[in-house]
Amino acid sequence: MPVTAEKGFDVEKLRSDFPLLQTAMNGKPIAFLDSAASSQKPSAVLEAMDTYYREKHANVHRGVYQLSQDATAAYEKARELVREFINAPSSHEVIFVRGCTEGINLVAATFGRRFLDADSEVLISAMEHHSNIVPWQMACEDKGAKLKVIPINDEGELLMDEFERLLTDKVKIVALTHVSNTLGTVNPIHEVVEKAHAKGIPVLVDGAQAIPHMQVDVQELDVDFYAFSGHKMFGPTGIGVLFGKEKWLNALPPYQGGGEMIETVTFEKTTYNELPHKFEAGTPDIAGAIGLGAAIEYIQSIGYENIHAYEMDLLHYATRQLQQVEGIRFIGTARDKASVISFLVEGFHPYDLGTILDKLGIAVRTGHHCTQPLMERFCIPGTVRASLAFYNNRTDIDRLVEGVKRAVAMLR
Amino acid sequence: MSINEIQDEIIDEFALFSDWMEKYEYIIDLGKNLPLIEEQYKDEDHLIKGCQSRVWLHAGLEGDKVVFTADSDAVITKGIIALLIRVLSNQPAEDVAQSDLYFIDKIGLKEHLSPTRSNGLVSMVKQMKMYGLALHAKN
Ligand SMILES: Cc1ncc(COP(=O)(O)O)c(C=O)c1O
């Protein structure tokens, strides 16, 4: 039966918006199943950036001349698009960063400097990406603070009673992923935020894997910080967003020093610019922000409801089809899951499977997916991960299933 | 046979394969038949960590020749190890240290020896040459 997403959703038409999906890999049309690592870009994004560089480029917030004013306006318009997209109360709570990693580092470093001490704890989960582990480890190390980890069950879901037990008065901040890049688990952010706020503890959410799949409303979630990358949501690399509640952003010291982030500079003392500029030292990724704005408009033209319905259908189809493979074991079987499928085939190494799939033109990721502690939790060397975007179709899935079967036959 | 004679022999053998499937089937077979490293050497000290696959390597000296044994948890990695061992094992230490492994490129497996692949093979080759150098110096 063909996919019955909301009407108006035509996957083949959407695929034609993505030039890369028309290319080949190892002589075969590409089946791109690695969007969780980085998504492909629609022409609308490429064109917005191209036009910007060809016709509108100048540095922002500096020149009095028309071109610079226009570039500034375009850059700030992108910020406003992001604000509306995540429903932030104010556009000065939207900080442009290099990506999710930089957003988290910004908070970990500055929050650590201001609020951590030898007595404090930072609470993360067992399914975090290295990007939401290492910055906190570094911040804790600096102050002699402790990093505590919320454990998960065999399905890959947070153990909420353990979370409550770990949420002591020593905890200064909770940093948690919205969606796991390895397991696909969608975490109960509402509940986590509610429990943390009841104790006056702020929550940072790593939204890298949520933003490509679901509507995120930072006010409704009531998160204190929310970070994500442009390149995973059909936008360019090199740009990302850190949302922070004004009261927190004002309470944090600046992260990097330089141009843009200052108000006045003398050799004796510098006073800092207001939000968001206080956290945007140096010339920003103007073209990236404009590309991100175009990506947001592109997503909105499809609609998250359509995206979600279609992806869930494809996820279930893929899971069902893969179940035909003898010895397959899924890693990450949470009830609430995004379109990420991690698996192993009994007796076969993920690297071998990935190598043969590559030869067949199928792009999947193999390995630990930057979640080594999680791999240890499951006692496995890594997984094969197929991550689906709305531009994947059933042909991609069928090729994956056939490919895995063929790889197994060759490796047996 | 010298290192380069073996490399040329392998290049000739691979010329017979008509597609990637045959080539990989052969490598997978090699991987399955590789004489394993002795269990005692499959430890942390002999482990070369790649983030995709793991490799264990041991080197010993027989007369003036270096003898390598190795293993990997991934079969394709292991198959390529088998080729590397065929080329470099039982060769004079000095020749191992100075070897230029051109055959990998010629048989179209260069991608497996790229640092970004992170399968432990690049480090393994480096390690093999270092053993050659060290054992040569010791002699
Ligand atoms: C859950 C999660 N967090 C953070 C990141 C880091 O994103 P970036 O490398 O774009 O900064 C990733 C990327 O793989 C991710 O999956």
mmCIF file of C-alpha atoms in Angstrom, chain A residues 65-377:
data_model
loop_
_atom_site.group_PDB
_atom_site.id
_atom_site.type_symbol
_atom_site.label_atom_id
_atom_site.label_comp_id
_atom_site.label_asym_id
_atom_site.label_seq_id
_atom_site.Cartn_x
_atom_site.Cartn_y
_atom_site.Cartn_z
ATOM 1 C CA TYR A 65 26.318 51.935 3.695
ATOM 2 C CA GLN A 66 23.281 50.374 2.120
ATOM 3 C CA LEU A 67 24.793 46.964 1.379
ATOM 4 C CA SER A 68 25.900 46.399 4.950
ATOM 5 C CA GLN A 69 22.534 47.556 6.226
ATOM 6 C CA ASP A 70 20.843 45.082 3.913
ATOM 7 C CA ALA A 71 23.112 42.224 4.965
ATOM 8 C CA THR A 72 22.398 43.073 8.598
ATOM 9 C CA ALA A 73 18.697 43.103 7.898
ATOM 10 C CA ALA A 74 18.902 39.700 6.186
ATOM 11 C CA TYR A 75 20.909 38.247 9.060
ATOM 12 C CA GLU A 76 18.504 39.615 11.645
ATOM 13 C CA LYS A 77 15.561 38.419 9.609
ATOM 14 C CA ALA A 78 17.009 34.909 9.859
ATOM 15 C CA ARG A 79 17.158 35.327 13.618
ATOM 16 C CA GLU A 80 13.525 36.356 13.646
ATOM 17 C CA LEU A 81 12.651 33.298 11.541
ATOM 18 C CA VAL A 82 14.360 31.087 14.101
ATOM 19 C CA ARG A 83 12.575 32.852 16.942
ATOM 20 C CA GLU A 84 9.214 32.243 15.378
ATOM 21 C CA PHE A 85 10.169 28.687 14.412
ATOM 22 C CA ILE A 86 10.913 27.637 18.003
ATOM 23 C CA ASN A 87 8.483 30.152 19.500
ATOM 24 C CA ALA A 88 11.101 31.930 21.578
ATOM 25 C CA PRO A 89 9.667 34.931 23.419
ATOM 26 C CA SER A 90 12.269 37.284 22.000
ATOM 27 C CA SER A 91 14.771 37.215 19.146
ATOM 28 C CA HIS A 92 17.592 38.304 21.448
ATOM 29 C CA GLU A 93 17.239 34.919 23.129
ATOM 30 C CA VAL A 94 18.331 33.335 19.855
ATOM 31 C CA ILE A 95 22.121 33.118 19.676
ATOM 32 C CA PHE A 96 23.719 32.067 16.414
ATOM 33 C CA VAL A 97 26.502 29.571 17.002
ATOM 34 C CA ARG A 98 28.545 27.194 14.880
ATOM 35 C CA GLY A 99 26.338 24.249 15.708
ATOM 36 C CA CYS A 100 24.808 22.264 18.516
ATOM 37 C CA THR A 101 28.255 21.408 19.881
ATOM 38 C CA GLU A 102 29.226 25.036 20.190
ATOM 39 C CA GLY A 103 25.885 25.903 21.772
ATOM 40 C CA ILE A 104 26.403 23.312 24.487
ATOM 41 C CA ASN A 105 30.025 24.321 24.995
ATOM 42 C CA LEU A 106 28.974 27.925 25.370
ATOM 43 C CA VAL A 107 26.564 27.079 28.165
ATOM 44 C CA ALA A 108 28.796 24.496 29.862
ATOM 45 C CA ALA A 109 31.780 26.843 29.925
ATOM 46 C CA THR A 110 29.998 29.980 31.053
ATOM 47 C CA PHE A 111 27.507 28.302 33.360
ATOM 48 C CA GLY A 112 30.365 26.322 34.843
ATOM 49 C CA ARG A 113 32.400 29.437 35.445
ATOM 50 C CA ARG A 114 29.547 31.210 37.165
ATOM 51 C CA PHE A 115 27.565 28.510 38.955
ATOM 52 C CA LEU A 116 29.604 25.362 39.544
ATOM 53 C CA ASP A 117 31.770 24.659 42.557
ATOM 54 C CA ALA A 118 33.342 21.653 44.236
ATOM 55 C CA ASP A 119 30.045 20.800 45.857
ATOM 56 C CA SER A 120 27.899 20.847 42.768
ATOM 57 C CA GLU A 121 26.727 18.210 40.335
ATOM 58 C CA VAL A 122 25.706 18.243 36.688
ATOM 59 C CA LEU A 123 23.148 15.680 35.608
ATOM 60 C CA ILE A 124 23.212 14.146 32.119
ATOM 61 C CA SER A 125 21.882 10.850 30.737
ATOM 62 C CA ALA A 126 23.418 7.585 29.571
ATOM 63 C CA MET A 127 22.330 8.231 25.985
ATOM 64 C CA GLU A 128 24.088 11.548 25.424
ATOM 65 C CA HIS A 129 26.150 12.335 22.355
ATOM 66 C CA HIS A 130 29.785 13.109 23.202
ATOM 67 C CA SER A 131 28.846 16.758 22.536
ATOM 68 C CA ASN A 132 26.651 16.734 25.607
ATOM 69 C CA ILE A 133 29.109 14.811 27.774
ATOM 70 C CA VAL A 134 32.568 16.219 27.212
ATOM 71 C CA PRO A 135 31.794 19.959 27.628
ATOM 72 C CA TRP A 136 30.213 19.177 31.006
ATOM 73 C CA GLN A 137 33.107 16.967 31.984
ATOM 74 C CA MET A 138 35.451 19.840 31.206
ATOM 75 C CA ALA A 139 33.342 22.319 33.179
ATOM 76 C CA CYS A 140 33.128 19.920 36.125
ATOM 77 C CA GLU A 141 36.840 19.247 36.061
ATOM 78 C CA ASP A 142 37.580 22.957 36.251
ATOM 79 C CA LYS A 143 35.566 23.369 39.415
ATOM 80 C CA GLY A 144 35.922 19.933 40.964
ATOM 81 C CA ALA A 145 32.192 19.343 40.397
ATOM 82 C CA LYS A 146 30.694 15.898 39.724
ATOM 83 C CA LEU A 147 29.015 14.595 36.601
ATOM 84 C CA LYS A 148 26.099 12.250 37.331
ATOM 85 C CA VAL A 149 24.374 10.055 34.798
ATOM 86 C CA ILE A 150 20.708 9.098 34.557
ATOM 87 C CA PRO A 151 20.602 5.415 33.591
ATOM 88 C CA ILE A 152 18.339 3.896 30.924
ATOM 89 C CA ASN A 153 16.487 0.607 30.519
ATOM 90 C CA ASP A 154 17.097 -2.053 27.853
ATOM 91 C CA GLU A 155 14.640 -0.383 25.502
ATOM 92 C CA GLY A 156 16.688 2.801 25.684
ATOM 93 C CA GLU A 157 14.334 4.837 27.844
ATOM 94 C CA LEU A 158 15.309 7.057 30.756
ATOM 95 C CA LEU A 159 14.696 5.582 34.173
ATOM 96 C CA MET A 160 12.587 8.381 35.567
ATOM 97 C CA ASP A 161 12.641 7.162 39.168
ATOM 98 C CA GLU A 162 16.439 7.128 38.997
ATOM 99 C CA PHE A 163 16.315 10.619 37.583
ATOM 100 C CA GLU A 164 14.280 11.807 40.543
ATOM 101 C CA ARG A 165 16.626 10.106 42.932
ATOM 102 C CA LEU A 166 19.639 11.797 41.288
ATOM 103 C CA LEU A 167 17.959 15.199 41.218
ATOM 104 C CA THR A 168 19.356 16.365 44.538
ATOM 105 C CA ASP A 169 19.965 19.887 45.766
ATOM 106 C CA LYS A 170 23.558 19.566 44.612
ATOM 107 C CA VAL A 171 22.495 19.473 40.975
ATOM 108 C CA LYS A 172 23.057 22.837 39.326
ATOM 109 C CA ILE A 173 21.871 21.967 35.822
ATOM 110 C CA VAL A 174 20.333 19.059 33.912
ATOM 111 C CA ALA A 175 21.602 18.526 30.340
ATOM 112 C CA LEU A 176 19.638 16.053 28.292
ATOM 113 C CA THR A 177 19.102 15.123 24.687
ATOM 114 C CA HIS A 178 15.619 15.558 23.255
ATOM 115 C CA VAL A 179 16.050 12.668 20.812
ATOM 116 C CA SER A 180 18.851 10.103 20.951
ATOM 117 C CA ASN A 181 20.920 9.999 17.767
ATOM 118 C CA THR A 182 21.738 6.322 18.302
ATOM 119 C CA LEU A 183 18.507 4.914 19.719
ATOM 120 C CA GLY A 184 15.903 7.290 18.373
ATOM 121 C CA THR A 185 14.376 7.594 21.848
ATOM 122 C CA VAL A 186 12.291 10.727 22.360
ATOM 123 C CA ASN A 187 12.805 11.823 25.939
ATOM 124 C CA PRO A 188 9.975 13.173 28.127
ATOM 125 C CA ILE A 189 11.310 16.720 28.243
ATOM 126 C CA HIS A 190 8.144 18.132 29.820
ATOM 127 C CA GLU A 191 8.355 15.830 32.763
ATOM 128 C CA VAL A 192 12.086 16.351 33.214
ATOM 129 C CA VAL A 193 11.719 20.126 33.089
ATOM 130 C CA GLU A 194 8.812 20.095 35.508
ATOM 131 C CA LYS A 195 10.703 18.021 38.063
ATOM 132 C CA ALA A 196 13.897 20.036 37.699
ATOM 133 C CA HIS A 197 12.102 23.384 37.905
ATOM 134 C CA ALA A 198 10.279 22.263 41.009
ATOM 135 C CA LYS A 199 13.719 22.350 42.599
ATOM 136 C CA GLY A 200 14.813 25.523 40.837
ATOM 137 C CA ILE A 201 17.251 23.656 38.569
ATOM 138 C CA PRO A 202 17.597 24.781 34.932
ATOM 139 C CA VAL A 203 17.509 22.350 32.008
ATOM 140 C CA LEU A 204 19.523 22.401 28.794
ATOM 141 C CA VAL A 205 18.164 20.306 25.958
ATOM 142 C CA ASP A 206 20.298 19.018 23.087
ATOM 143 C CA GLY A 207 17.841 19.350 20.227
ATOM 144 C CA ALA A 208 20.155 18.257 17.396
ATOM 145 C CA GLN A 209 18.061 15.205 16.534
ATOM 146 C CA ALA A 210 14.652 16.572 17.438
ATOM 147 C CA ILE A 211 14.519 19.659 15.239
ATOM 148 C CA PRO A 212 14.628 17.725 11.937
ATOM 149 C CA HIS A 213 11.576 15.713 12.943
ATOM 150 C CA MET A 214 9.267 17.621 15.228
ATOM 151 C CA GLN A 215 7.874 21.009 16.095
ATOM 152 C CA VAL A 216 9.811 22.428 19.016
ATOM 153 C CA ASP A 217 8.201 25.120 21.109
ATOM 154 C CA VAL A 218 10.678 26.312 23.717
ATOM 155 C CA GLN A 219 7.987 28.104 25.717
ATOM 156 C CA GLU A 220 5.718 25.132 25.814
ATOM 157 C CA LEU A 221 8.632 22.862 26.804
ATOM 158 C CA ASP A 222 9.727 25.574 29.235
ATOM 159 C CA VAL A 223 13.389 24.668 28.665
ATOM 160 C CA ASP A 224 16.078 27.063 29.843
ATOM 161 C CA PHE A 225 18.479 26.290 26.992
ATOM 162 C CA TYR A 226 17.893 24.538 23.700
ATOM 163 C CA ALA A 227 20.685 23.889 21.179
ATOM 164 C CA PHE A 228 20.581 22.573 17.609
ATOM 165 C CA SER A 229 22.527 22.483 14.334
ATOM 166 C CA GLY A 230 21.473 23.848 10.967
ATOM 167 C CA HIS A 231 23.044 21.058 8.954
ATOM 168 C CA LYS A 232 20.838 18.354 10.442
ATOM 169 C CA MET A 233 17.692 20.288 9.545
ATOM 170 C CA PHE A 234 18.360 20.705 5.822
ATOM 171 C CA GLY A 235 20.338 23.894 6.331
ATOM 172 C CA PRO A 236 24.052 24.559 5.843
ATOM 173 C CA THR A 237 26.962 23.405 7.984
ATOM 174 C CA GLY A 238 28.647 25.954 10.227
ATOM 175 C CA ILE A 239 25.504 27.474 11.678
ATOM 176 C CA GLY A 240 23.446 26.475 14.668
ATOM 177 C CA VAL A 241 21.277 27.968 17.342
ATOM 178 C CA LEU A 242 21.399 28.298 21.067
ATOM 179 C CA PHE A 243 18.158 29.419 22.612
ATOM 180 C CA GLY A 244 18.456 30.604 26.177
ATOM 181 C CA LYS A 245 15.961 32.255 28.463
ATOM 182 C CA GLU A 246 16.871 35.902 28.849
ATOM 183 C CA LYS A 247 17.331 35.668 32.595
ATOM 184 C CA TRP A 248 19.888 32.902 32.161
ATOM 185 C CA LEU A 249 21.719 34.456 29.245
ATOM 186 C CA ASN A 250 22.025 37.672 31.221
ATOM 187 C CA ALA A 251 23.330 35.775 34.217
ATOM 188 C CA LEU A 252 26.105 34.113 32.228
ATOM 189 C CA PRO A 253 29.458 35.740 31.491
ATOM 190 C CA PRO A 254 30.458 36.122 27.814
ATOM 191 C CA TYR A 255 31.963 33.064 26.161
ATOM 192 C CA GLN A 256 34.410 34.433 23.618
ATOM 193 C CA GLY A 257 35.778 37.922 23.343
ATOM 194 C CA GLY A 258 36.151 39.996 20.205
ATOM 195 C CA GLY A 259 34.308 42.344 17.927
ATOM 196 C CA GLU A 260 30.512 42.504 17.982
ATOM 197 C CA MET A 261 30.238 41.388 21.585
ATOM 198 C CA ILE A 262 31.502 44.607 23.124
ATOM 199 C CA GLU A 263 29.942 47.920 23.998
ATOM 200 C CA THR A 264 33.051 49.907 24.841
ATOM 201 C CA VAL A 265 36.639 48.801 24.992
ATOM 202 C CA THR A 266 39.511 50.454 26.783
ATOM 203 C CA PHE A 267 42.670 48.697 27.827
ATOM 204 C CA GLU A 268 41.489 48.944 31.416
ATOM 205 C CA LYS A 269 37.975 47.636 31.026
ATOM 206 C CA THR A 270 35.521 46.415 28.443
ATOM 207 C CA THR A 271 31.794 46.543 28.798
ATOM 208 C CA TYR A 272 29.772 43.990 26.953
ATOM 209 C CA ASN A 273 27.125 44.358 24.339
ATOM 210 C CA GLU A 274 23.546 43.326 24.930
ATOM 211 C CA LEU A 275 21.961 40.045 24.002
ATOM 212 C CA PRO A 276 22.284 38.368 21.564
ATOM 213 C CA HIS A 277 25.520 40.118 20.518
ATOM 214 C CA LYS A 278 27.201 39.478 23.846
ATOM 215 C CA PHE A 279 27.535 35.835 22.755
ATOM 216 C CA GLU A 280 28.362 36.427 19.102
ATOM 217 C CA ALA A 281 31.995 37.506 19.052
ATOM 218 C CA GLY A 282 33.498 38.131 15.649
ATOM 219 C CA THR A 283 31.983 38.080 12.193
ATOM 220 C CA PRO A 284 29.183 35.533 12.266
ATOM 221 C CA ASP A 285 28.236 32.983 9.614
ATOM 222 C CA ILE A 286 25.958 35.377 7.777
ATOM 223 C CA ALA A 287 25.375 33.164 4.755
ATOM 224 C CA GLY A 288 24.808 30.226 7.077
ATOM 225 C CA ALA A 289 22.136 32.099 9.001
ATOM 226 C CA ILE A 290 20.429 33.030 5.763
ATOM 227 C CA GLY A 291 20.614 29.412 4.597
ATOM 228 C CA LEU A 292 19.155 28.320 7.913
ATOM 229 C CA GLY A 293 16.323 30.777 7.463
ATOM 230 C CA ALA A 294 15.626 29.267 4.046
ATOM 231 C CA ALA A 295 15.661 25.773 5.567
ATOM 232 C CA ILE A 296 13.096 26.862 8.147
ATOM 233 C CA GLU A 297 10.837 28.237 5.446
ATOM 234 C CA TYR A 298 11.271 25.020 3.492
ATOM 235 C CA ILE A 299 10.308 22.856 6.488
ATOM 236 C CA GLN A 300 7.328 25.088 7.145
ATOM 237 C CA SER A 301 6.206 24.759 3.544
ATOM 238 C CA ILE A 302 5.944 20.993 4.104
ATOM 239 C CA GLY A 303 4.657 21.172 7.672
ATOM 240 C CA TYR A 304 5.822 19.162 10.664
ATOM 241 C CA GLU A 305 2.526 17.302 10.851
ATOM 242 C CA ASN A 306 3.092 15.926 7.376
ATOM 243 C CA ILE A 307 6.735 15.201 8.113
ATOM 244 C CA HIS A 308 5.904 13.376 11.328
ATOM 245 C CA ALA A 309 3.086 11.293 9.867
ATOM 246 C CA TYR A 310 5.173 10.302 6.884
ATOM 247 C CA GLU A 311 8.300 9.489 8.886
ATOM 248 C CA MET A 312 6.412 7.369 11.400
ATOM 249 C CA ASP A 313 4.876 5.410 8.564
ATOM 250 C CA LEU A 314 8.293 4.903 6.991
ATOM 251 C CA LEU A 315 9.858 3.977 10.343
ATOM 252 C CA HIS A 316 7.271 1.275 10.931
ATOM 253 C CA TYR A 317 7.632 0.006 7.399
ATOM 254 C CA ALA A 318 11.422 -0.148 7.751
ATOM 255 C CA THR A 319 11.251 -1.862 11.133
ATOM 256 C CA ARG A 320 8.809 -4.449 9.789
ATOM 257 C CA GLN A 321 10.876 -5.116 6.689
ATOM 258 C CA LEU A 322 14.138 -5.396 8.590
ATOM 259 C CA GLN A 323 12.580 -7.937 10.911
ATOM 260 C CA GLN A 324 12.780 -10.378 7.993
ATOM 261 C CA VAL A 325 16.556 -10.417 8.370
ATOM 262 C CA GLU A 326 17.545 -13.466 10.353
ATOM 263 C CA GLY A 327 19.394 -12.650 13.567
ATOM 264 C CA ILE A 328 18.611 -8.941 13.507
ATOM 265 C CA ARG A 329 18.612 -7.160 16.844
ATOM 266 C CA PHE A 330 17.322 -3.635 17.218
ATOM 267 C CA ILE A 331 19.124 -1.355 19.643
ATOM 268 C CA GLY A 332 16.648 1.244 20.847
ATOM 269 C CA THR A 333 13.049 0.129 21.040
ATOM 270 C CA ALA A 334 11.543 2.960 23.041
ATOM 271 C CA ARG A 335 7.797 3.488 22.805
ATOM 272 C CA ASP A 336 8.315 7.071 21.746
ATOM 273 C CA LYS A 337 10.837 6.997 18.916
ATOM 274 C CA ALA A 338 12.011 9.199 16.066
ATOM 275 C CA SER A 339 12.892 7.756 12.654
ATOM 276 C CA VAL A 340 16.239 6.267 13.611
ATOM 277 C CA ILE A 341 16.894 2.530 13.442
ATOM 278 C CA SER A 342 20.009 1.093 15.020
ATOM 279 C CA PHE A 343 20.602 -2.604 14.586
ATOM 280 C CA LEU A 344 23.038 -5.472 14.654
ATOM 281 C CA VAL A 345 22.885 -8.769 12.859
ATOM 282 C CA GLU A 346 23.954 -11.621 15.094
ATOM 283 C CA GLY A 347 27.419 -12.827 14.144
ATOM 284 C CA PHE A 348 28.298 -9.951 11.832
ATOM 285 C CA HIS A 349 30.345 -6.866 12.570
ATOM 286 C CA PRO A 350 28.688 -3.495 11.806
ATOM 287 C CA TYR A 351 31.794 -2.414 9.899
ATOM 288 C CA ASP A 352 31.492 -5.356 7.508
ATOM 289 C CA LEU A 353 27.817 -4.690 6.923
ATOM 290 C CA GLY A 354 28.437 -0.987 6.368
ATOM 291 C CA THR A 355 31.279 -1.648 3.927
ATOM 292 C CA ILE A 356 29.136 -3.854 1.707
ATOM 293 C CA LEU A 357 26.132 -1.534 1.932
ATOM 294 C CA ASP A 358 28.411 1.276 0.748
ATOM 295 C CA LYS A 359 29.342 -0.763 -2.312
ATOM 296 C CA LEU A 360 25.629 -1.156 -3.003
ATOM 297 C CA GLY A 361 25.092 2.609 -2.931
ATOM 298 C CA ILE A 362 23.463 2.603 0.495
ATOM 299 C CA ALA A 363 24.728 5.215 2.926
ATOM 300 C CA VAL A 364 24.296 4.173 6.548
ATOM 301 C CA ARG A 365 26.415 4.952 9.544
ATOM 302 C CA THR A 366 28.276 2.267 11.449
ATOM 303 C CA GLY A 367 30.187 2.477 14.686
ATOM 304 C CA HIS A 368 29.480 4.038 18.029
ATOM 305 C CA HIS A 369 27.823 7.220 16.684
ATOM 306 C CA CYS A 370 29.741 9.391 19.162
ATOM 307 C CA THR A 371 27.957 7.648 22.019
ATOM 308 C CA GLN A 372 30.644 5.348 23.370
ATOM 309 C CA PRO A 373 29.244 5.134 26.919
ATOM 310 C CA LEU A 374 25.926 4.056 25.418
ATOM 311 C CA MET A 375 27.600 1.265 23.448
ATOM 312 C CA GLU A 376 29.176 0.084 26.673
ATOM 313 C CA ARG A 377 25.786 0.136 28.334
#
